[in-house]
PDB file of C-alpha atoms and ligand atoms in Angstrom:
ATOM      1  CA  UNK Y   1       7.262   1.187 -14.167  1.00 36.00           C
ATOM      2  CA  UNK Y   2       7.421   4.798 -15.221  1.00 37.00           C
ATOM      3  CA  UNK Y   3       4.799   6.454 -17.392  1.00 36.00           C
ATOM      4  CA  UNK Y   4       6.870   7.981 -20.181  1.00 40.00           C
ATOM      5  CA  UNK Y   5       7.150   7.828 -23.933  1.00 37.00           C
ATOM      6  CA  UNK Y   6       7.783   4.099 -23.630  1.00 39.00           C
ATOM      7  CA  UNK Y   7       4.386   3.610 -22.024  1.00 41.00           C
ATOM      8  CA  UNK Y   8       1.986   1.332 -23.883  1.00 41.00           C
ATOM      9  CA  UNK Y   9      -0.401   4.225 -24.378  1.00 41.00           C
ATOM     10  CA  UNK Y  10       2.304   6.402 -25.944  1.00 39.00           C
ATOM     11  CA  UNK Y  11       3.455   3.608 -28.189  1.00 40.00           C
ATOM     12  CA  UNK Y  12      -0.072   2.823 -29.279  1.00 39.00           C
ATOM     13  CA  UNK Y  13      -0.683   6.360 -30.472  1.00 40.00           C
ATOM     14  CA  UNK Y  14       1.324   6.054 -33.664  1.00 41.00           C
ATOM     15  CA  UNK Y  15       0.876   2.343 -33.983  1.00 43.00           C
ATOM     16  CA  UNK Y  16      -2.749   1.506 -34.493  1.00 42.00           C
ATOM     17  CA  UNK Y  17      -4.459  -1.779 -33.923  1.00 44.00           C
ATOM     18  CA  UNK Y  18      -5.701  -3.332 -37.108  1.00 43.00           C
ATOM     19  CA  UNK Y  19      -9.167  -4.818 -36.830  1.00 45.00           C
ATOM     20  CA  UNK Y  20      -8.171  -8.103 -38.430  1.00 43.00           C
ATOM     21  CA  UNK Y  21     -10.458 -10.697 -39.932  1.00 39.00           C
ATOM     22  CA  UNK Y  22     -10.576 -14.452 -40.092  1.00 37.00           C
ATOM     23  CA  UNK Y  23      -7.693 -14.208 -42.554  1.00 36.00           C
ATOM     24  CA  UNK Y  24      -5.629 -11.474 -40.924  1.00 41.00           C
ATOM     25  CA  UNK Y  25      -5.106 -11.687 -37.200  1.00 54.00           C
ATOM     26  CA  UNK Y  26      -4.461  -8.017 -36.479  1.00 69.00           C
ATOM     27  CA  UNK Y  27      -1.603  -6.439 -34.561  1.00 72.00           C
ATOM     28  CA  UNK Y  28      -1.097  -4.376 -31.453  1.00 74.00           C
ATOM     29  CA  UNK Y  29       2.125  -2.462 -30.895  1.00 75.00           C
ATOM     30  CA  UNK Y  30       3.587  -4.285 -33.895  1.00 71.00           C
ATOM     31  CA  UNK Y  31       2.907  -7.658 -32.274  1.00 77.00           C
ATOM     32  CA  UNK Y  32       0.227 -10.081 -33.410  1.00 80.00           C
ATOM     33  CA  UNK Y  33      -2.831 -10.086 -31.168  1.00 82.00           C
ATOM     34  CA  UNK Y  34      -3.725 -13.209 -29.196  1.00 83.00           C
ATOM     35  CA  UNK Y  35      -7.130 -13.785 -30.762  1.00 83.00           C
ATOM     36  CA  UNK Y  36      -8.708 -14.460 -34.114  1.00 77.00           C
ATOM     37  CA  UNK Y  37     -11.735 -12.474 -35.047  1.00 69.00           C
ATOM     38  CA  UNK Y  38     -14.803 -14.621 -34.572  1.00 68.00           C
ATOM     39  CA  UNK Y  39     -18.418 -13.814 -35.222  1.00 67.00           C
ATOM     40  CA  UNK Y  40     -19.585 -10.824 -33.240  1.00 72.00           C
ATOM     41  CA  UNK Y  41     -23.256 -11.045 -34.221  1.00 83.00           C
ATOM     42  CA  UNK Y  42     -25.614 -11.978 -31.467  1.00 90.00           C
ATOM     43  CA  UNK Y  43     -28.791 -13.959 -31.833  1.00 88.00           C
ATOM     44  CA  UNK Y  44     -31.722 -15.047 -29.717  1.00 92.00           C
ATOM     45  CA  UNK Y  45     -31.124 -15.100 -25.968  1.00 92.00           C
ATOM     46  CA  UNK Y  46     -27.726 -13.494 -26.309  1.00 94.00           C
ATOM     47  CA  UNK Y  47     -29.040 -10.520 -28.295  1.00 94.00           C
ATOM     48  CA  UNK Y  48     -31.898 -10.145 -25.815  1.00 94.00           C
ATOM     49  CA  UNK Y  49     -29.434 -10.231 -22.904  1.00 94.00           C
ATOM     50  CA  UNK Y  50     -27.300  -7.579 -24.565  1.00 95.00           C
ATOM     51  CA  UNK Y  51     -30.294  -5.336 -25.290  1.00 95.00           C
ATOM     52  CA  UNK Y  52     -31.570  -5.663 -21.754  1.00 96.00           C
ATOM     53  CA  UNK Y  53     -28.375  -5.541 -19.689  1.00 97.00           C
ATOM     54  CA  UNK Y  54     -25.593  -3.830 -21.652  1.00 97.00           C
ATOM     55  CA  UNK Y  55     -26.407  -0.383 -20.261  1.00 97.00           C
ATOM     56  CA  UNK Y  56     -26.000  -1.633 -16.706  1.00 97.00           C
ATOM     57  CA  UNK Y  57     -22.952  -3.871 -17.017  1.00 98.00           C
ATOM     58  CA  UNK Y  58     -20.947  -3.197 -20.208  1.00 98.00           C
ATOM     59  CA  UNK Y  59     -18.249  -0.551 -19.880  1.00 98.00           C
ATOM     60  CA  UNK Y  60     -18.607   2.000 -22.646  1.00 96.00           C
ATOM     61  CA  UNK Y  61     -14.982   1.888 -23.794  1.00 96.00           C
ATOM     62  CA  UNK Y  62     -13.950   4.743 -26.124  1.00 96.00           C
ATOM     63  CA  UNK Y  63     -12.366   3.100 -29.145  1.00 91.00           C
ATOM     64  CA  UNK Y  64      -9.137   3.761 -30.940  1.00 83.00           C
ATOM     65  CA  UNK Y  65      -9.172   2.194 -34.380  1.00 77.00           C
ATOM     66  CA  UNK Y  66     -10.887  -1.155 -33.967  1.00 80.00           C
ATOM     67  CA  UNK Y  67     -13.985  -2.320 -32.116  1.00 84.00           C
ATOM     68  CA  UNK Y  68     -11.904  -4.098 -29.455  1.00 89.00           C
ATOM     69  CA  UNK Y  69      -9.269  -1.367 -29.241  1.00 91.00           C
ATOM     70  CA  UNK Y  70      -9.169   0.997 -26.245  1.00 94.00           C
ATOM     71  CA  UNK Y  71      -8.590   4.690 -26.840  1.00 94.00           C
ATOM     72  CA  UNK Y  72      -5.165   5.416 -25.270  1.00 93.00           C
ATOM     73  CA  UNK Y  73      -6.527   8.430 -23.356  1.00 95.00           C
ATOM     74  CA  UNK Y  74      -9.304   6.494 -21.641  1.00 97.00           C
ATOM     75  CA  UNK Y  75      -8.839   5.591 -17.968  1.00 98.00           C
ATOM     76  CA  UNK Y  76     -11.324   3.351 -16.137  1.00 98.00           C
ATOM     77  CA  UNK Y  77     -12.634   4.792 -12.866  1.00 98.00           C
ATOM     78  CA  UNK Y  78     -13.668   1.764 -10.792  1.00 98.00           C
ATOM     79  CA  UNK Y  79     -14.861   3.796  -7.801  1.00 98.00           C
ATOM     80  CA  UNK Y  80     -17.203   5.830 -10.009  1.00 98.00           C
ATOM     81  CA  UNK Y  81     -18.378   2.754 -11.895  1.00 98.00           C
ATOM     82  CA  UNK Y  82     -19.163   0.624  -8.827  1.00 98.00           C
ATOM     83  CA  UNK Y  83     -20.054   3.518  -6.540  1.00 98.00           C
ATOM     84  CA  UNK Y  84     -17.622   2.369  -3.857  1.00 98.00           C
ATOM     85  CA  UNK Y  85     -13.954   1.681  -3.040  1.00 98.00           C
ATOM     86  CA  UNK Y  86     -13.329  -2.089  -3.082  1.00 98.00           C
ATOM     87  CA  UNK Y  87     -10.564  -4.475  -4.163  1.00 98.00           C
ATOM     88  CA  UNK Y  88     -10.721  -4.926  -7.946  1.00 99.00           C
ATOM     89  CA  UNK Y  89     -10.298  -8.376  -9.520  1.00 99.00           C
ATOM     90  CA  UNK Y  90      -9.753  -8.424 -13.298  1.00 99.00           C
ATOM     91  CA  UNK Y  91     -10.258 -11.556 -15.375  1.00 98.00           C
ATOM     92  CA  UNK Y  92      -8.632 -11.545 -18.803  1.00 98.00           C
ATOM     93  CA  UNK Y  93     -10.264 -13.744 -21.453  1.00 97.00           C
ATOM     94  CA  UNK Y  94     -13.322 -14.454 -19.329  1.00 98.00           C
ATOM     95  CA  UNK Y  95     -14.994 -16.607 -22.008  1.00 96.00           C
ATOM     96  CA  UNK Y  96     -18.597 -17.345 -21.045  1.00 96.00           C
ATOM     97  CA  UNK Y  97     -18.134 -15.637 -17.667  1.00 98.00           C
ATOM     98  CA  UNK Y  98     -18.427 -18.804 -15.586  1.00 98.00           C
ATOM     99  CA  UNK Y  99     -15.422 -18.094 -13.330  1.00 98.00           C
ATOM    100  CA  UNK Y 100     -15.850 -14.357 -12.886  1.00 98.00           C
ATOM    101  CA  UNK Y 101     -19.570 -14.484 -12.146  1.00 98.00           C
ATOM    102  CA  UNK Y 102     -19.224 -17.340  -9.633  1.00 98.00           C
ATOM    103  CA  UNK Y 103     -16.416 -15.452  -7.904  1.00 98.00           C
ATOM    104  CA  UNK Y 104     -18.406 -12.212  -7.838  1.00 98.00           C
ATOM    105  CA  UNK Y 105     -21.348 -13.996  -6.251  1.00 98.00           C
ATOM    106  CA  UNK Y 106     -19.078 -15.605  -3.642  1.00 98.00           C
ATOM    107  CA  UNK Y 107     -17.209 -12.357  -2.876  1.00 98.00           C
ATOM    108  CA  UNK Y 108     -19.694  -9.484  -2.665  1.00 98.00           C
ATOM    109  CA  UNK Y 109     -17.069  -7.322  -0.929  1.00 98.00           C
ATOM    110  CA  UNK Y 110     -14.912  -7.264  -4.099  1.00 98.00           C
ATOM    111  CA  UNK Y 111     -15.506  -5.773  -7.530  1.00 99.00           C
ATOM    112  CA  UNK Y 112     -14.861  -7.709 -10.735  1.00 99.00           C
ATOM    113  CA  UNK Y 113     -14.046  -6.684 -14.295  1.00 98.00           C
ATOM    114  CA  UNK Y 114     -14.330  -9.292 -17.076  1.00 98.00           C
ATOM    115  CA  UNK Y 115     -12.244  -8.502 -20.158  1.00 98.00           C
ATOM    116  CA  UNK Y 116     -13.066 -10.437 -23.306  1.00 97.00           C
ATOM    117  CA  UNK Y 117     -13.012  -9.778 -27.050  1.00 94.00           C
ATOM    118  CA  UNK Y 118     -15.662 -12.364 -27.917  1.00 93.00           C
ATOM    119  CA  UNK Y 119     -19.027 -10.633 -27.842  1.00 94.00           C
ATOM    120  CA  UNK Y 120     -21.205 -13.768 -27.601  1.00 94.00           C
ATOM    121  CA  UNK Y 121     -19.172 -14.781 -24.532  1.00 96.00           C
ATOM    122  CA  UNK Y 122     -19.824 -11.381 -22.993  1.00 97.00           C
ATOM    123  CA  UNK Y 123     -23.540 -11.737 -23.732  1.00 97.00           C
ATOM    124  CA  UNK Y 124     -23.508 -15.040 -21.816  1.00 97.00           C
ATOM    125  CA  UNK Y 125     -21.724 -13.271 -18.982  1.00 98.00           C
ATOM    126  CA  UNK Y 126     -24.484 -10.631 -18.896  1.00 98.00           C
ATOM    127  CA  UNK Y 127     -27.101 -13.380 -18.654  1.00 97.00           C
ATOM    128  CA  UNK Y 128     -25.290 -14.914 -15.678  1.00 97.00           C
ATOM    129  CA  UNK Y 129     -24.872 -11.561 -13.939  1.00 98.00           C
ATOM    130  CA  UNK Y 130     -28.553 -10.752 -14.367  1.00 97.00           C
ATOM    131  CA  UNK Y 131     -29.739 -14.220 -13.288  1.00 97.00           C
ATOM    132  CA  UNK Y 132     -27.855 -13.798 -10.009  1.00 98.00           C
ATOM    133  CA  UNK Y 133     -28.775 -10.142  -9.532  1.00 98.00           C
ATOM    134  CA  UNK Y 134     -25.132  -9.118  -9.051  1.00 98.00           C
ATOM    135  CA  UNK Y 135     -24.015  -5.513  -8.819  1.00 98.00           C
ATOM    136  CA  UNK Y 136     -20.258  -6.069  -8.435  1.00 98.00           C
ATOM    137  CA  UNK Y 137     -19.348  -7.183 -11.982  1.00 98.00           C
ATOM    138  CA  UNK Y 138     -18.729  -5.201 -15.161  1.00 98.00           C
ATOM    139  CA  UNK Y 139     -17.615  -6.448 -18.547  1.00 98.00           C
ATOM    140  CA  UNK Y 140     -15.415  -4.796 -21.161  1.00 98.00           C
ATOM    141  CA  UNK Y 141     -15.152  -5.882 -24.777  1.00 96.00           C
ATOM    142  CA  UNK Y 142     -11.507  -5.016 -25.223  1.00 95.00           C
ATOM    143  CA  UNK Y 143      -8.065  -6.279 -26.185  1.00 95.00           C
ATOM    144  CA  UNK Y 144      -6.439  -7.202 -22.862  1.00 96.00           C
ATOM    145  CA  UNK Y 145      -2.978  -5.643 -23.381  1.00 95.00           C
ATOM    146  CA  UNK Y 146      -4.621  -2.262 -23.957  1.00 95.00           C
ATOM    147  CA  UNK Y 147      -6.710  -2.656 -20.809  1.00 97.00           C
ATOM    148  CA  UNK Y 148      -3.638  -3.451 -18.703  1.00 98.00           C
ATOM    149  CA  UNK Y 149      -1.334  -1.008 -20.470  1.00 96.00           C
ATOM    150  CA  UNK Y 150      -3.422   2.138 -20.287  1.00 96.00           C
ATOM    151  CA  UNK Y 151      -7.132   1.712 -19.440  1.00 97.00           C
ATOM    152  CA  UNK Y 152      -6.618   0.615 -15.840  1.00 98.00           C
ATOM    153  CA  UNK Y 153      -4.863   3.103 -13.546  1.00 98.00           C
ATOM    154  CA  UNK Y 154      -1.389   1.892 -12.545  1.00 98.00           C
ATOM    155  CA  UNK Y 155      -1.496  -0.115  -9.320  1.00 98.00           C
ATOM    156  CA  UNK Y 156      -5.309  -0.269  -9.266  1.00 98.00           C
ATOM    157  CA  UNK Y 157      -5.810  -4.051  -9.472  1.00 99.00           C
ATOM    158  CA  UNK Y 158      -5.773  -6.418  -6.475  1.00 98.00           C
ATOM    159  CA  UNK Y 159      -5.860  -9.645  -8.503  1.00 98.00           C
ATOM    160  CA  UNK Y 160      -5.380 -10.421 -12.164  1.00 99.00           C
ATOM    161  CA  UNK Y 161      -6.653 -13.732 -13.530  1.00 98.00           C
ATOM    162  CA  UNK Y 162      -5.619 -15.356 -16.803  1.00 98.00           C
ATOM    163  CA  UNK Y 163      -7.244 -18.783 -16.960  1.00 98.00           C
ATOM    164  CA  UNK Y 164      -6.781 -21.013 -19.985  1.00 97.00           C
ATOM    165  CA  UNK Y 165      -5.606 -18.376 -22.474  1.00 97.00           C
ATOM    166  CA  UNK Y 166      -5.675 -19.584 -26.078  1.00 95.00           C
ATOM    167  CA  UNK Y 167      -2.710 -22.005 -26.264  1.00 93.00           C
ATOM    168  CA  UNK Y 168      -1.571 -21.297 -29.824  1.00 92.00           C
ATOM    169  CA  UNK Y 169       0.095 -24.668 -29.610  1.00 87.00           C
ATOM    170  CA  UNK Y 170       1.809 -24.755 -33.014  1.00 88.00           C
ATOM    171  CA  UNK Y 171       5.385 -23.455 -32.714  1.00 88.00           C
ATOM    172  CA  UNK Y 172       4.843 -21.002 -35.585  1.00 89.00           C
ATOM    173  CA  UNK Y 173       1.967 -19.435 -33.598  1.00 90.00           C
ATOM    174  CA  UNK Y 174       3.712 -19.143 -30.227  1.00 90.00           C
ATOM    175  CA  UNK Y 175       4.256 -15.437 -30.874  1.00 91.00           C
ATOM    176  CA  UNK Y 176       0.491 -14.975 -30.535  1.00 93.00           C
ATOM    177  CA  UNK Y 177       0.442 -16.264 -26.968  1.00 96.00           C
ATOM    178  CA  UNK Y 178      -0.755 -13.628 -24.551  1.00 97.00           C
ATOM    179  CA  UNK Y 179       1.506 -14.515 -21.619  1.00 98.00           C
ATOM    180  CA  UNK Y 180       4.994 -13.356 -22.546  1.00 97.00           C
ATOM    181  CA  UNK Y 181       7.566 -10.932 -21.130  1.00 97.00           C
ATOM    182  CA  UNK Y 182       5.849  -7.818 -22.486  1.00 96.00           C
ATOM    183  CA  UNK Y 183       2.564  -8.978 -20.943  1.00 97.00           C
ATOM    184  CA  UNK Y 184       4.252  -9.366 -17.529  1.00 98.00           C
ATOM    185  CA  UNK Y 185       5.311  -5.705 -17.784  1.00 98.00           C
ATOM    186  CA  UNK Y 186       1.766  -4.459 -18.265  1.00 97.00           C
ATOM    187  CA  UNK Y 187       0.367  -6.921 -15.720  1.00 98.00           C
ATOM    188  CA  UNK Y 188       2.869  -5.463 -13.242  1.00 98.00           C
ATOM    189  CA  UNK Y 189       1.799  -1.952 -14.189  1.00 98.00           C
ATOM    190  CA  UNK Y 190      -1.859  -2.666 -13.438  1.00 98.00           C
ATOM    191  CA  UNK Y 191      -1.365  -4.639 -10.212  1.00 98.00           C
ATOM    192  CA  UNK Y 192      -0.912  -3.072  -6.781  1.00 98.00           C
ATOM    193  CA  UNK Y 193       2.192  -4.068  -4.797  1.00 98.00           C
ATOM    194  CA  UNK Y 194       1.408  -7.418  -3.128  1.00 98.00           C
ATOM    195  CA  UNK Y 195      -1.290  -8.059  -5.734  1.00 98.00           C
ATOM    196  CA  UNK Y 196      -1.651 -11.531  -7.223  1.00 98.00           C
ATOM    197  CA  UNK Y 197      -1.466 -12.681 -10.814  1.00 99.00           C
ATOM    198  CA  UNK Y 198      -3.142 -16.083 -11.107  1.00 98.00           C
ATOM    199  CA  UNK Y 199      -2.635 -18.229 -14.181  1.00 98.00           C
ATOM    200  CA  UNK Y 200      -3.899 -21.598 -15.362  1.00 98.00           C
ATOM    201  CA  UNK Y 201      -3.430 -23.633 -18.519  1.00 97.00           C
ATOM    202  CA  UNK Y 202      -3.782 -27.193 -19.754  1.00 96.00           C
ATOM    203  CA  UNK Y 203      -0.874 -26.972 -22.204  1.00 95.00           C
ATOM    204  CA  UNK Y 204       2.464 -28.087 -20.779  1.00 94.00           C
ATOM    205  CA  UNK Y 205       4.604 -25.975 -23.093  1.00 94.00           C
ATOM    206  CA  UNK Y 206       2.529 -22.864 -22.329  1.00 96.00           C
ATOM    207  CA  UNK Y 207       2.730 -23.693 -18.604  1.00 97.00           C
ATOM    208  CA  UNK Y 208       6.518 -23.723 -18.846  1.00 96.00           C
ATOM    209  CA  UNK Y 209       6.454 -20.457 -20.805  1.00 97.00           C
ATOM    210  CA  UNK Y 210       4.292 -18.889 -18.077  1.00 98.00           C
ATOM    211  CA  UNK Y 211       6.642 -20.148 -15.363  1.00 98.00           C
ATOM    212  CA  UNK Y 212       9.624 -18.715 -17.284  1.00 98.00           C
ATOM    213  CA  UNK Y 213       7.889 -15.354 -17.785  1.00 98.00           C
ATOM    214  CA  UNK Y 214       7.230 -15.063 -14.041  1.00 98.00           C
ATOM    215  CA  UNK Y 215      10.805 -16.125 -13.181  1.00 98.00           C
ATOM    216  CA  UNK Y 216      12.307 -13.607 -15.629  1.00 98.00           C
ATOM    217  CA  UNK Y 217      10.205 -10.660 -14.466  1.00 98.00           C
ATOM    218  CA  UNK Y 218      11.834  -8.290 -11.954  1.00 98.00           C
ATOM    219  CA  UNK Y 219       8.312  -7.250 -10.890  1.00 98.00           C
ATOM    220  CA  UNK Y 220       7.014 -10.627  -9.709  1.00 98.00           C
ATOM    221  CA  UNK Y 221       7.969 -13.503  -7.462  1.00 98.00           C
ATOM    222  CA  UNK Y 222       6.565 -16.986  -7.881  1.00 98.00           C
ATOM    223  CA  UNK Y 223       4.471 -17.475  -4.738  1.00 98.00           C
ATOM    224  CA  UNK Y 224       5.161 -21.234  -4.893  1.00 98.00           C
ATOM    225  CA  UNK Y 225       8.757 -21.169  -6.058  1.00 98.00           C
ATOM    226  CA  UNK Y 226      10.250 -24.661  -6.038  1.00 98.00           C
ATOM    227  CA  UNK Y 227       7.038 -26.308  -4.849  1.00 98.00           C
ATOM    228  CA  UNK Y 228       5.522 -29.390  -6.504  1.00 98.00           C
ATOM    229  CA  UNK Y 229       8.659 -30.595  -8.270  1.00 98.00           C
ATOM    230  CA  UNK Y 230       9.682 -34.122  -9.252  1.00 97.00           C
ATOM    231  CA  UNK Y 231       6.897 -36.697  -8.868  1.00 96.00           C
ATOM    232  CA  UNK Y 232       4.579 -34.045  -7.366  1.00 98.00           C
ATOM    233  CA  UNK Y 233       4.852 -31.804 -10.445  1.00 97.00           C
ATOM    234  CA  UNK Y 234       1.952 -31.619 -12.888  1.00 97.00           C
ATOM    235  CA  UNK Y 235       4.601 -31.256 -15.581  1.00 96.00           C
ATOM    236  CA  UNK Y 236       6.099 -34.630 -14.706  1.00 95.00           C
ATOM    237  CA  UNK Y 237       2.546 -36.037 -14.928  1.00 94.00           C
ATOM    238  CA  UNK Y 238       1.932 -34.375 -18.299  1.00 94.00           C
ATOM    239  CA  UNK Y 239       5.198 -35.686 -19.695  1.00 92.00           C
ATOM    240  CA  UNK Y 240       4.388 -39.191 -18.477  1.00 91.00           C
ATOM    241  CA  UNK Y 241       0.900 -39.097 -19.996  1.00 90.00           C
ATOM    242  CA  UNK Y 242       2.122 -37.748 -23.339  1.00 83.00           C
ATOM    243  CA  UNK Y 243      -1.322 -36.181 -23.698  1.00 83.00           C
ATOM    244  CA  UNK Y 244      -0.217 -33.011 -25.434  1.00 75.00           C
ATOM    245  CA  UNK Y 245       2.641 -34.649 -27.302  1.00 67.00           C
ATOM    246  CA  UNK Y 246       5.190 -32.282 -25.863  1.00 66.00           C
ATOM    247  CA  UNK Y 247       7.245 -34.763 -23.851  1.00 65.00           C
ATOM    248  CA  UNK Y 248      10.600 -33.058 -23.518  1.00 72.00           C
ATOM    249  CA  UNK Y 249      11.723 -34.489 -20.204  1.00 76.00           C
ATOM    250  CA  UNK Y 250      11.050 -37.134 -17.601  1.00 88.00           C
ATOM    251  CA  UNK Y 251      10.924 -35.378 -14.255  1.00 93.00           C
ATOM    252  CA  UNK Y 252      10.354 -31.685 -13.638  1.00 95.00           C
ATOM    253  CA  UNK Y 253      12.915 -30.753 -11.013  1.00 96.00           C
ATOM    254  CA  UNK Y 254      12.074 -27.032 -11.132  1.00 97.00           C
ATOM    255  CA  UNK Y 255       8.515 -27.061  -9.811  1.00 98.00           C
ATOM    256  CA  UNK Y 256       6.979 -23.717  -8.881  1.00 98.00           C
ATOM    257  CA  UNK Y 257       3.360 -24.793  -9.453  1.00 98.00           C
ATOM    258  CA  UNK Y 258       0.535 -23.492  -7.302  1.00 98.00           C
ATOM    259  CA  UNK Y 259      -2.220 -25.637  -5.836  1.00 98.00           C
ATOM    260  CA  UNK Y 260      -5.487 -25.375  -7.721  1.00 97.00           C
ATOM    261  CA  UNK Y 261      -6.915 -21.949  -6.908  1.00 97.00           C
ATOM    262  CA  UNK Y 262     -10.033 -22.691  -4.864  1.00 95.00           C
ATOM    263  CA  UNK Y 263     -11.704 -19.535  -6.204  1.00 95.00           C
ATOM    264  CA  UNK Y 264     -11.540 -20.889  -9.752  1.00 96.00           C
ATOM    265  CA  UNK Y 265     -14.710 -22.814 -10.530  1.00 96.00           C
ATOM    266  CA  UNK Y 266     -14.627 -25.615 -13.055  1.00 96.00           C
ATOM    267  CA  UNK Y 267     -15.534 -24.008 -16.380  1.00 95.00           C
ATOM    268  CA  UNK Y 268     -16.875 -25.992 -19.318  1.00 94.00           C
ATOM    269  CA  UNK Y 269     -13.546 -25.317 -21.005  1.00 94.00           C
ATOM    270  CA  UNK Y 270     -11.519 -26.882 -18.182  1.00 95.00           C
ATOM    271  CA  UNK Y 271     -14.009 -29.716 -17.920  1.00 96.00           C
ATOM    272  CA  UNK Y 272     -13.436 -30.636 -21.559  1.00 96.00           C
ATOM    273  CA  UNK Y 273      -9.679 -30.583 -20.991  1.00 95.00           C
ATOM    274  CA  UNK Y 274     -10.023 -32.901 -18.002  1.00 96.00           C
ATOM    275  CA  UNK Y 275     -12.292 -35.275 -19.946  1.00 95.00           C
ATOM    276  CA  UNK Y 276      -9.588 -35.442 -22.611  1.00 94.00           C
ATOM    277  CA  UNK Y 277      -7.112 -36.512 -19.927  1.00 94.00           C
ATOM    278  CA  UNK Y 278      -5.202 -33.236 -19.943  1.00 95.00           C
ATOM    279  CA  UNK Y 279      -3.187 -32.035 -16.956  1.00 96.00           C
ATOM    280  CA  UNK Y 280      -4.020 -28.637 -15.443  1.00 97.00           C
ATOM    281  CA  UNK Y 281      -1.266 -26.250 -14.327  1.00 98.00           C
ATOM    282  CA  UNK Y 282      -1.795 -23.388 -11.849  1.00 98.00           C
ATOM    283  CA  UNK Y 283       0.691 -20.596 -11.159  1.00 98.00           C
ATOM    284  CA  UNK Y 284       0.491 -17.661  -8.756  1.00 98.00           C
ATOM    285  CA  UNK Y 285       2.814 -14.676  -9.029  1.00 99.00           C
ATOM    286  CA  UNK Y 286       2.992 -11.921  -6.434  1.00 98.00           C
ATOM    287  CA  UNK Y 287       3.596  -8.332  -7.514  1.00 98.00           C
ATOM    288  CA  UNK Y 288       6.682  -7.059  -5.690  1.00 98.00           C
TER     289      UNK Y 288
HETATM  290  C1  LIG B   1      -9.577 -20.704 -24.340  1.00 93.34           C
HETATM  291  S1  LIG B   1     -10.672 -19.417 -23.883  1.00 93.34           S
HETATM  292  C2  LIG B   1     -10.817 -19.614 -22.104  1.00 93.34           C
HETATM  293  C3  LIG B   1     -11.994 -18.904 -21.544  1.00 93.34           C
HETATM  294  C4  LIG B   1     -12.152 -18.951 -20.006  1.00 93.34           C
HETATM  295  N1  LIG B   1     -11.041 -18.294 -19.335  1.00 93.34           N
HETATM  296  C5  LIG B   1     -12.344 -20.361 -19.486  1.00 93.34           C
HETATM  297  O1  LIG B   1     -11.471 -20.858 -18.784  1.00 93.34           O
HETATM  298  O2  LIG B   1     -13.375 -20.962 -19.828  1.00 93.34           O
HETATM  299  C6  LIG B   1      -9.652 -17.955 -24.045  1.00 93.34           C
HETATM  300  C7  LIG B   1     -10.460 -16.680 -24.165  1.00 93.34           C
HETATM  301  O3  LIG B   1      -9.576 -15.566 -24.224  1.00 93.34           O
HETATM  302  C8  LIG B   1     -10.124 -14.596 -25.099  1.00 93.34           C
HETATM  303  N2  LIG B   1      -9.023 -13.718 -25.570  1.00 93.34           N
HETATM  304  C9  LIG B   1      -7.988 -14.073 -26.350  1.00 93.34           C
HETATM  305  N3  LIG B   1      -7.177 -13.022 -26.565  1.00 93.34           N
HETATM  306  C10 LIG B   1      -7.719 -11.962 -25.894  1.00 93.34           C
HETATM  307  C11 LIG B   1      -7.347 -10.598 -25.751  1.00 93.34           C
HETATM  308  N4  LIG B   1      -6.255 -10.120 -26.342  1.00 93.34           N
HETATM  309  N5  LIG B   1      -8.117  -9.793 -25.001  1.00 93.34           N
HETATM  310  C12 LIG B   1      -9.248 -10.280 -24.397  1.00 93.34           C
HETATM  311  N6  LIG B   1      -9.658 -11.569 -24.492  1.00 93.34           N
HETATM  312  C13 LIG B   1      -8.902 -12.401 -25.244  1.00 93.34           C
HETATM  313  C14 LIG B   1     -10.755 -15.429 -26.195  1.00 93.34           C
HETATM  314  O4  LIG B   1     -11.749 -14.704 -26.902  1.00 93.34           O
HETATM  315  C15 LIG B   1     -11.317 -16.621 -25.420  1.00 93.34           C
HETATM  316  O5  LIG B   1     -12.658 -16.410 -25.051  1.00 93.34           O
END
């Protein structure tokens, strides 16, 4: 992708992010953002964790117009931040930090950036980082499309993880889903050639949307194209179970699903989904 007046940063300049509230969701580049503003106030252990560890682990992101908005001129310098050159793994919507912190502990040779808008979740992530004494994780409180579109240098990311993004399961809210064609463009911008974009969801309609987004992108190939179709497809299983009431077929003949990514630990979020009998979908796309 070329960096020109169509670049996300250029488009952001005259098109500010609105902070939003519980009632108004906010917009970014004239599209609704993928999150609702939730409480940002910290209490107790979380406030203490923030006070104690923010200086060491929270990226000081220059803001644009809102407290989760990234100034379009700001570029993250991973080598300066971590004091070394290492593969960079970015997790979008890292929640409580369970996956990113476990992965950072298991892979000390890689650096990790957790991107999340929910401050209490980031405070939990700080607690986990500190408990394990890790030096290879940083967190950014920021709207993901701005991180991928301008904050990260083009081609600087080895792996991009989007696990269980908010499903926005009502049809009238589908436009708020993070994983869509425009997101694939900025994911492709951030990833290095050969880099991996890993996705997971427990919503069958979102899983199909993700699969379609990967298939439609000229910048990615599905690393498991055609695999796990028919009876082996999690989509066939989800349709048979009727668990998310989105039964639109009987057998998924397309496939394309990845095996469960072994580097993805079971988060409390996924655990709840499994307890509710939901089917989990994994996808892996390779940056061409
Ligand atoms: C359903 S939770 C899943 C959390 C975690 N990945 C897990 O599996 O436990 C989705 C997370 O994405 C975050 N999120 C939604 N939109 C975002 C955005 N535009 N930028 C950064 N984080 C976002 C939400 O705040 C929420 O914590």
